[in-house]
Amino acid sequence: MTIKGKAYIAGAYEHPTRKAPDKSVAQLHAEVALGALADAGLSKDDVDGYFCGGDAPGTGPLSMLEYMNLNVRHVDSTNIGGSSYIAHVGHAAEAIAAGKCDVALITLAGRPRSDGSSNGTAPRRDDPAQPDYPWEQSFGMETLNAYAMCAMRHMHEFGTTSEQLAWIKVAASHHAQHNPHAMLRNVVTVEEVLASPMMADPLHRLDCCVVSDGGGALVVVRPEIARSLKRPLVKVMGAGEAVKHQAGGRIDLTTSGAVRSGAAAFAEAGVTPADVRYVSVYDSFTITVLVQLEDLGFCPKGQGGRFVADGNLISGQGRLPFNTDGGGLCSNHPVHRGGMTKVLEAVRQLRGEAHPAVQVPGCDIALVHGTGGLISMRHGSATLILERE
């Protein structure tokens, strides 16, 4: 069953906070839900489908539906890390096309900054019951060094340089300066990125994302409902998902699951990378962006370094504007899961509601991609193609 044109994103809301010591995670979920519904011009009584990931407190949908007093006929708690919320949009479109619901609400929220947790600076505390855990725990695998391995391997195989990776942070900072809610609003240079402390060779501090509280929500609806609302129409054109793992040790550190999820989304949407005017891609680290852009087909494998260099990702300067809100590298990264914010900025771009300094002229097709997990090990990938109607 194709979802092309079967559902629209009618509401989108990003929580303005980057630190919320006075709010619970459940409260943040409820606040972003109300924000997205208000943006769509709907109420909580209109919602008949609810989607959340592993960030939801308690028993996920069971707890959150009671907390928000929602009565729905369809739920989905797919949890593939930071790519969950991108997958949820596709799942919501499928549910709507199948008649399972008419108005789907998707929420994300968390407070890792207030809780004092950080992203990638301590060994991962996975469930000991996981079959992979005993084989990895003794090595002290961290998010940071797991991605550093990918960067080092990409440099070894293709001659990618730290200077090229730094350009990704530079582009993000050019965009973040216009976002009043961004955690890091100062424009940085390649030299400043390279001068920042080395965290895990070859990744410097400024190659890494921020850690923030916050959240966001989306409302996905049937076409008839979307057209009845006084909001710009953002159509779901295609979606793809994939899970990549170590395959018994036969793993390519320079390739992500985006190879498969991206191809599926493009095929369903009936477009190519050349048609895309704006990309929102997960940016836990600079190497994450580079690998994903290659795997999604915006440049050949191994040429990502040259592709991202010299401002090519800066809106108004380069040919492929990315993460125009500053992304996880500069704006926010709630719950260590950046997929939701990627959809939100893509919706703003397609609606023409991004900051005027970074708004892509004539933005009609946007790609959203997220990675959940570690690209050097096991991870989920989800890709969306959205179109302004």
GROMACS .gro file of C-alpha atoms in nm:
model
  389
    1MET     CA    1   0.000   0.000   0.000
    2THR     CA    2   0.145   0.334  -0.104
    3ILE     CA    3   0.108   0.634   0.126
    4LYS     CA    4   0.181   0.891  -0.144
    5GLY     CA    5  -0.068   1.174  -0.100
    6LYS     CA    6  -0.274   0.977   0.155
    7ALA     CA    7  -0.190   1.201   0.453
    8TYR     CA    8  -0.080   1.555   0.536
    9ILE     CA    9   0.110   1.715   0.823
   10ALA     CA   10  -0.138   1.972   0.951
   11GLY     CA   11   0.020   2.071   1.281
   12ALA     CA   12   0.376   2.114   1.405
   13TYR     CA   13   0.515   2.255   1.728
   14GLU     CA   14   0.859   2.271   1.887
   15HIS     CA   15   0.893   2.343   2.258
   16PRO     CA   16   1.096   2.665   2.303
   17THR     CA   17   1.270   2.545   2.620
   18ARG     CA   18   1.624   2.411   2.617
   19LYS     CA   19   1.630   2.355   2.994
   20ALA     CA   20   1.321   2.267   3.196
   21PRO     CA   21   1.409   2.175   3.555
   22ASP     CA   22   1.058   2.270   3.665
   23LYS     CA   23   0.872   2.040   3.425
   24SER     CA   24   0.821   1.665   3.408
   25VAL     CA   25   0.869   1.467   3.087
   26ALA     CA   26   0.497   1.395   3.079
   27GLN     CA   27   0.423   1.767   3.109
   28LEU     CA   28   0.654   1.844   2.817
   29HIS     CA   29   0.474   1.580   2.608
   30ALA     CA   30   0.139   1.740   2.690
   31GLU     CA   31   0.260   2.093   2.618
   32VAL     CA   32   0.397   2.006   2.273
   33ALA     CA   33   0.079   1.809   2.198
   34LEU     CA   34  -0.136   2.112   2.273
   35GLY     CA   35   0.096   2.331   2.068
   36ALA     CA   36   0.075   2.110   1.759
   37LEU     CA   37  -0.303   2.077   1.785
   38ALA     CA   38  -0.340   2.454   1.818
   39ASP     CA   39  -0.115   2.500   1.515
   40ALA     CA   40  -0.342   2.269   1.315
   41GLY     CA   41  -0.661   2.430   1.443
   42LEU     CA   42  -0.777   2.108   1.608
   43SER     CA   43  -0.851   1.998   1.965
   44LYS     CA   44  -0.753   1.692   2.165
   45ASP     CA   45  -1.102   1.553   2.111
   46ASP     CA   46  -1.023   1.529   1.738
   47VAL     CA   47  -0.729   1.294   1.799
   48ASP     CA   48  -0.800   0.926   1.733
   49GLY     CA   49  -0.446   0.800   1.680
   50TYR     CA   50  -0.141   0.840   1.907
   51PHE     CA   51   0.226   0.770   1.837
   52CYS     CA   52   0.524   0.792   2.072
   53GLY     CA   53   0.870   0.640   2.111
   54GLY     CA   54   1.098   0.524   2.388
   55ASP     CA   55   1.115   0.871   2.543
   56ALA     CA   56   0.755   0.852   2.665
   57PRO     CA   57   0.744   0.790   3.042
   58GLY     CA   58   0.590   0.490   3.212
   59THR     CA   59   0.434   0.243   2.976
   60GLY     CA   60   0.448   0.471   2.673
   61PRO     CA   61   0.109   0.514   2.505
   62LEU     CA   62  -0.075   0.365   2.801
   63SER     CA   63   0.063   0.621   3.044
   64MET     CA   64   0.057   0.918   2.809
   65LEU     CA   65  -0.296   0.860   2.682
   66GLU     CA   66  -0.422   0.867   3.039
   67TYR     CA   67  -0.207   1.167   3.131
   68MET     CA   68  -0.340   1.367   2.835
   69ASN     CA   69  -0.691   1.217   2.864
   70LEU     CA   70  -0.700   1.106   2.501
   71ASN     CA   71  -0.943   0.845   2.367
   72VAL     CA   72  -0.802   0.692   2.049
   73ARG     CA   73  -0.862   0.389   1.831
   74HIS     CA   74  -0.506   0.340   1.709
   75VAL     CA   75  -0.167   0.349   1.888
   76ASP     CA   76   0.194   0.295   1.781
   77SER     CA   77   0.501   0.286   2.007
   78THR     CA   78   0.765   0.195   1.749
   79ASN     CA   79   1.105   0.256   1.907
   80ILE     CA   80   1.404   0.271   1.672
   81GLY     CA   81   1.587   0.544   1.858
   82GLY     CA   82   1.610   0.892   1.712
   83SER     CA   83   1.458   0.779   1.383
   84SER     CA   84   1.135   0.670   1.557
   85TYR     CA   85   0.948   0.997   1.502
   86ILE     CA   86   1.027   1.007   1.133
   87ALA     CA   87   0.905   0.648   1.106
   88HIS     CA   88   0.594   0.749   1.301
   89VAL     CA   89   0.496   0.995   1.029
   90GLY     CA   90   0.509   0.714   0.775
   91HIS     CA   91   0.320   0.482   1.010
   92ALA     CA   92   0.057   0.749   1.071
   93ALA     CA   93   0.012   0.792   0.697
   94GLU     CA   94  -0.029   0.414   0.661
   95ALA     CA   95  -0.283   0.402   0.943
   96ILE     CA   96  -0.480   0.689   0.792
   97ALA     CA   97  -0.474   0.529   0.446
   98ALA     CA   98  -0.599   0.203   0.601
   99GLY     CA   99  -0.883   0.381   0.783
  100LYS     CA  100  -0.742   0.310   1.129
  101CYS     CA  101  -0.746   0.676   1.232
  102ASP     CA  102  -0.814   1.023   1.091
  103VAL     CA  103  -0.608   1.252   1.314
  104ALA     CA  104  -0.275   1.117   1.438
  105LEU     CA  105  -0.077   1.289   1.713
  106ILE     CA  106   0.299   1.222   1.746
  107THR     CA  107   0.490   1.351   2.050
  108LEU     CA  108   0.848   1.357   2.176
  109ALA     CA  109   0.984   1.511   2.495
  110GLY     CA  110   1.272   1.477   2.738
  111ARG     CA  111   1.496   1.655   2.984
  112PRO     CA  112   1.845   1.502   2.965
  113ARG     CA  113   2.005   1.841   3.032
  114SER     CA  114   1.814   1.897   3.356
  115ASP     CA  115   1.867   1.535   3.458
  116GLY     CA  116   2.243   1.580   3.419
  117SER     CA  117   2.285   1.311   3.156
  118SER     CA  118   2.502   1.373   2.853
  119ASN     CA  119   2.529   1.224   2.509
  120GLY     CA  120   2.827   1.003   2.443
  121THR     CA  121   3.056   1.071   2.738
  122ALA     CA  122   2.989   0.756   2.940
  123PRO     CA  123   2.969   0.386   2.852
  124ARG     CA  124   2.630   0.288   2.716
  125ARG     CA  125   2.414   0.123   2.982
  126ASP     CA  126   2.214  -0.116   2.770
  127ASP     CA  127   1.982  -0.386   2.897
  128PRO     CA  128   2.203  -0.680   3.005
  129ALA     CA  129   1.940  -0.910   2.858
  130GLN     CA  130   2.030  -0.791   2.509
  131PRO     CA  131   2.222  -1.066   2.327
  132ASP     CA  132   2.490  -0.824   2.210
  133TYR     CA  133   2.559  -0.671   2.550
  134PRO     CA  134   2.808  -0.926   2.694
  135TRP     CA  135   3.028  -0.898   2.384
  136GLU     CA  136   3.053  -0.519   2.396
  137GLN     CA  137   3.037  -0.403   2.758
  138SER     CA  138   3.403  -0.478   2.833
  139PHE     CA  139   3.517  -0.239   2.559
  140GLY     CA  140   3.337   0.062   2.710
  141MET     CA  141   3.158   0.150   2.389
  142GLU     CA  142   3.036   0.511   2.396
  143THR     CA  143   2.825   0.702   2.148
  144LEU     CA  144   3.115   0.939   2.090
  145ASN     CA  145   3.386   0.684   2.014
  146ALA     CA  146   3.144   0.473   1.811
  147TYR     CA  147   3.096   0.763   1.570
  148ALA     CA  148   3.465   0.854   1.583
  149MET     CA  149   3.541   0.508   1.444
  150CYS     CA  150   3.322   0.584   1.144
  151ALA     CA  151   3.493   0.918   1.088
  152MET     CA  152   3.839   0.763   1.111
  153ARG     CA  153   3.746   0.487   0.869
  154HIS     CA  154   3.593   0.735   0.623
  155MET     CA  155   3.914   0.939   0.635
  156HIS     CA  156   4.123   0.627   0.579
  157GLU     CA  157   3.922   0.501   0.282
  158PHE     CA  158   3.835   0.825   0.106
  159GLY     CA  159   4.076   1.092   0.223
  160THR     CA  160   3.807   1.289   0.408
  161THR     CA  161   3.959   1.560   0.627
  162SER     CA  162   3.875   1.721   0.960
  163GLU     CA  163   3.848   2.053   0.774
  164GLN     CA  164   3.572   1.911   0.555
  165LEU     CA  165   3.380   1.779   0.855
  166ALA     CA  166   3.417   2.119   1.022
  167TRP     CA  167   3.227   2.283   0.736
  168ILE     CA  168   2.913   2.098   0.852
  169LYS     CA  169   2.935   2.267   1.193
  170VAL     CA  170   3.008   2.599   1.025
  171ALA     CA  171   2.692   2.568   0.814
  172ALA     CA  172   2.482   2.478   1.118
  173SER     CA  173   2.616   2.779   1.306
  174HIS     CA  174   2.533   3.014   1.017
  175HIS     CA  175   2.172   2.900   1.050
  176ALA     CA  176   2.158   2.893   1.430
  177GLN     CA  177   2.245   3.261   1.457
  178HIS     CA  178   1.891   3.337   1.336
  179ASN     CA  179   1.720   3.098   1.582
  180PRO     CA  180   1.644   3.276   1.912
  181HIS     CA  181   1.602   2.940   2.087
  182ALA     CA  182   1.929   2.784   1.969
  183MET     CA  183   2.175   2.688   2.242
  184LEU     CA  184   2.478   2.790   2.033
  185ARG     CA  185   2.412   3.102   1.825
  186ASN     CA  186   2.766   3.219   1.753
  187VAL     CA  187   2.889   3.167   1.398
  188VAL     CA  188   3.208   2.960   1.403
  189THR     CA  189   3.486   2.909   1.151
  190VAL     CA  190   3.660   2.596   1.034
  191GLU     CA  191   3.965   2.702   1.234
  192GLU     CA  192   3.758   2.736   1.551
  193VAL     CA  193   3.610   2.389   1.508
  194LEU     CA  194   3.958   2.240   1.465
  195ALA     CA  195   4.088   2.435   1.764
  196SER     CA  196   3.819   2.299   1.996
  197PRO     CA  197   3.928   2.013   2.225
  198MET     CA  198   3.966   1.668   2.076
  199MET     CA  199   3.696   1.443   2.222
  200ALA     CA  200   3.753   1.114   2.037
  201ASP     CA  201   3.998   1.125   1.750
  202PRO     CA  202   3.917   1.265   1.494
  203LEU     CA  203   3.607   1.435   1.639
  204HIS     CA  204   3.648   1.769   1.818
  205ARG     CA  205   3.406   1.916   2.069
  206LEU     CA  206   3.244   2.132   1.802
  207ASP     CA  207   3.190   1.822   1.586
  208CYS     CA  208   2.942   1.705   1.851
  209CYS     CA  209   2.578   1.794   1.909
  210VAL     CA  210   2.442   1.983   2.207
  211VAL     CA  211   2.237   1.820   2.485
  212SER     CA  212   1.907   1.990   2.570
  213ASP     CA  213   1.566   1.950   2.724
  214GLY     CA  214   1.265   2.007   2.504
  215GLY     CA  215   1.044   1.826   2.259
  216GLY     CA  216   0.806   1.858   1.971
  217ALA     CA  217   0.485   1.724   1.824
  218LEU     CA  218   0.319   1.667   1.487
  219VAL     CA  219  -0.040   1.621   1.375
  220VAL     CA  220  -0.094   1.404   1.066
  221VAL     CA  221  -0.441   1.398   0.910
  222ARG     CA  222  -0.653   1.269   0.623
  223PRO     CA  223  -0.639   1.482   0.303
  224GLU     CA  224  -1.000   1.593   0.345
  225ILE     CA  225  -0.931   1.723   0.695
  226ALA     CA  226  -0.610   1.894   0.586
  227ARG     CA  227  -0.792   2.082   0.312
  228SER     CA  228  -1.059   2.198   0.557
  229LEU     CA  229  -0.803   2.361   0.785
  230LYS     CA  230  -0.658   2.705   0.729
  231ARG     CA  231  -0.298   2.585   0.718
  232PRO     CA  232  -0.048   2.539   0.434
  233LEU     CA  233  -0.068   2.188   0.291
  234VAL     CA  234   0.234   1.962   0.354
  235LYS     CA  235   0.184   1.628   0.183
  236VAL     CA  236   0.354   1.301   0.282
  237MET     CA  237   0.493   1.167  -0.046
  238GLY     CA  238   0.713   0.875   0.052
  239ALA     CA  239   0.867   0.696   0.349
  240GLY     CA  240   1.130   0.432   0.402
  241GLU     CA  241   1.272   0.240   0.696
  242ALA     CA  242   1.571   0.013   0.750
  243VAL     CA  243   1.769  -0.144   1.031
  244LYS     CA  244   2.139  -0.200   0.985
  245HIS     CA  245   2.341  -0.417   1.220
  246GLN     CA  246   2.684  -0.577   1.235
  247ALA     CA  247   2.585  -0.882   1.029
  248GLY     CA  248   2.807  -1.114   1.226
  249GLY     CA  249   3.104  -0.883   1.186
  250ARG     CA  250   3.066  -0.808   0.816
  251ILE     CA  251   3.006  -0.435   0.853
  252ASP     CA  252   3.107  -0.132   0.651
  253LEU     CA  253   3.168   0.157   0.891
  254THR     CA  254   3.127   0.414   0.613
  255THR     CA  255   2.771   0.315   0.518
  256SER     CA  256   2.444   0.360   0.706
  257GLY     CA  257   2.091   0.227   0.677
  258ALA     CA  258   2.003   0.538   0.477
  259VAL     CA  259   2.108   0.348   0.165
  260ARG     CA  260   1.793   0.138   0.195
  261SER     CA  261   1.548   0.371   0.370
  262GLY     CA  262   1.631   0.657   0.135
  263ALA     CA  263   1.590   0.445  -0.179
  264ALA     CA  264   1.250   0.324  -0.058
  265ALA     CA  265   1.129   0.677   0.018
  266PHE     CA  266   1.245   0.815  -0.318
  267ALA     CA  267   1.084   0.527  -0.504
  268GLU     CA  268   0.748   0.575  -0.331
  269ALA     CA  269   0.753   0.953  -0.378
  270GLY     CA  270   0.858   0.926  -0.742
  271VAL     CA  271   1.133   1.187  -0.707
  272THR     CA  272   1.513   1.188  -0.703
  273PRO     CA  273   1.775   1.366  -0.491
  274ALA     CA  274   1.800   1.629  -0.766
  275ASP     CA  275   1.437   1.730  -0.696
  276VAL     CA  276   1.499   1.801  -0.325
  277ARG     CA  277   1.529   2.168  -0.230
  278TYR     CA  278   1.599   2.125   0.142
  279VAL     CA  279   1.724   1.845   0.368
  280SER     CA  280   1.676   1.787   0.740
  281VAL     CA  281   1.925   1.519   0.842
  282TYR     CA  282   2.017   1.385   1.182
  283ASP     CA  283   2.333   1.553   1.309
  284SER     CA  284   2.451   1.390   1.629
  285PHE     CA  285   2.803   1.447   1.494
  286THR     CA  286   2.939   1.604   1.178
  287ILE     CA  287   3.032   1.262   1.039
  288THR     CA  288   2.667   1.155   1.077
  289VAL     CA  289   2.560   1.421   0.829
  290LEU     CA  290   2.834   1.341   0.578
  291VAL     CA  291   2.762   0.967   0.572
  292GLN     CA  292   2.387   1.019   0.540
  293LEU     CA  293   2.416   1.265   0.251
  294GLU     CA  294   2.626   1.012   0.062
  295ASP     CA  295   2.394   0.722   0.137
  296LEU     CA  296   2.084   0.921   0.041
  297GLY     CA  297   2.234   0.983  -0.302
  298PHE     CA  298   2.320   1.352  -0.288
  299CYS     CA  299   2.678   1.268  -0.381
  300PRO     CA  300   2.871   0.946  -0.454
  301LYS     CA  301   3.016   0.742  -0.169
  302GLY     CA  302   3.351   0.887  -0.067
  303GLN     CA  303   3.285   1.233  -0.208
  304GLY     CA  304   3.093   1.365   0.090
  305GLY     CA  305   3.389   1.561   0.219
  306ARG     CA  306   3.415   1.766  -0.097
  307PHE     CA  307   3.035   1.798  -0.117
  308VAL     CA  308   2.991   1.957   0.227
  309ALA     CA  309   3.296   2.184   0.209
  310ASP     CA  310   3.309   2.556   0.129
  311GLY     CA  311   2.961   2.642   0.251
  312ASN     CA  312   2.767   2.409   0.024
  313LEU     CA  313   2.516   2.337   0.304
  314ILE     CA  314   2.453   2.703   0.397
  315SER     CA  315   2.114   2.839   0.295
  316GLY     CA  316   2.150   3.114   0.037
  317GLN     CA  317   2.509   3.014  -0.045
  318GLY     CA  318   2.524   2.643  -0.117
  319ARG     CA  319   2.324   2.415  -0.340
  320LEU     CA  320   2.179   2.195  -0.063
  321PRO     CA  321   2.062   2.388   0.247
  322PHE     CA  322   2.044   2.166   0.555
  323ASN     CA  323   1.911   2.196   0.912
  324THR     CA  324   1.824   2.563   0.885
  325ASP     CA  325   1.725   2.585   1.253
  326GLY     CA  326   2.082   2.502   1.357
  327GLY     CA  327   2.002   2.135   1.410
  328GLY     CA  328   2.138   1.920   1.686
  329LEU     CA  329   2.483   2.065   1.634
  330CYS     CA  330   2.371   2.409   1.748
  331SER     CA  331   2.002   2.437   1.839
  332ASN     CA  332   1.874   2.144   2.043
  333HIS     CA  333   1.892   1.769   2.082
  334PRO     CA  334   1.626   1.655   2.329
  335VAL     CA  335   1.629   1.303   2.470
  336HIS     CA  336   1.933   1.215   2.257
  337ARG     CA  337   1.676   1.173   1.979
  338GLY     CA  338   1.686   1.429   1.702
  339GLY     CA  339   1.435   1.296   1.450
  340MET     CA  340   1.133   1.499   1.559
  341THR     CA  341   1.305   1.837   1.525
  342LYS     CA  342   1.412   1.743   1.173
  343VAL     CA  343   1.051   1.702   1.063
  344LEU     CA  344   0.951   2.026   1.233
  345GLU     CA  345   1.205   2.239   1.045
  346ALA     CA  346   1.118   2.070   0.715
  347VAL     CA  347   0.753   2.162   0.772
  348ARG     CA  348   0.854   2.521   0.845
  349GLN     CA  349   1.054   2.534   0.522
  350LEU     CA  350   0.771   2.391   0.311
  351ARG     CA  351   0.522   2.631   0.467
  352GLY     CA  352   0.755   2.926   0.408
  353GLU     CA  353   0.770   2.985   0.785
  354ALA     CA  354   1.143   2.946   0.843
  355HIS     CA  355   1.344   3.254   0.942
  356PRO     CA  356   1.367   3.486   0.638
  357ALA     CA  357   1.746   3.470   0.646
  358VAL     CA  358   1.744   3.092   0.596
  359GLN     CA  359   1.416   3.032   0.414
  360VAL     CA  360   1.484   2.840   0.093
  361PRO     CA  361   1.314   3.022  -0.198
  362GLY     CA  362   1.047   2.814  -0.366
  363CYS     CA  363   1.097   2.523  -0.130
  364ASP     CA  364   0.852   2.262  -0.255
  365ILE     CA  365   1.016   1.925  -0.180
  366ALA     CA  366   1.203   1.843   0.140
  367LEU     CA  367   1.375   1.530   0.263
  368VAL     CA  368   1.389   1.431   0.628
  369HIS     CA  369   1.619   1.157   0.753
  370GLY     CA  370   1.701   1.022   1.097
  371THR     CA  371   1.931   0.764   1.250
  372GLY     CA  372   1.858   0.593   1.580
  373GLY     CA  373   2.133   0.400   1.753
  374LEU     CA  374   2.499   0.391   1.649
  375ILE     CA  375   2.593   0.393   1.281
  376SER     CA  376   2.908   0.193   1.361
  377MET     CA  377   2.697  -0.086   1.511
  378ARG     CA  378   2.318  -0.137   1.501
  379HIS     CA  379   2.083   0.144   1.412
  380GLY     CA  380   1.747   0.230   1.263
  381SER     CA  381   1.711   0.460   0.964
  382ALA     CA  382   1.396   0.639   0.853
  383THR     CA  383   1.346   0.871   0.556
  384LEU     CA  384   1.055   1.095   0.461
  385ILE     CA  385   0.982   1.289   0.143
  386LEU     CA  386   0.745   1.582   0.199
  387GLU     CA  387   0.592   1.817  -0.058
  388ARG     CA  388   0.421   2.153  -0.041
  389GLU     CA  389   0.090   2.142  -0.221
   0.00000   0.00000   0.00000
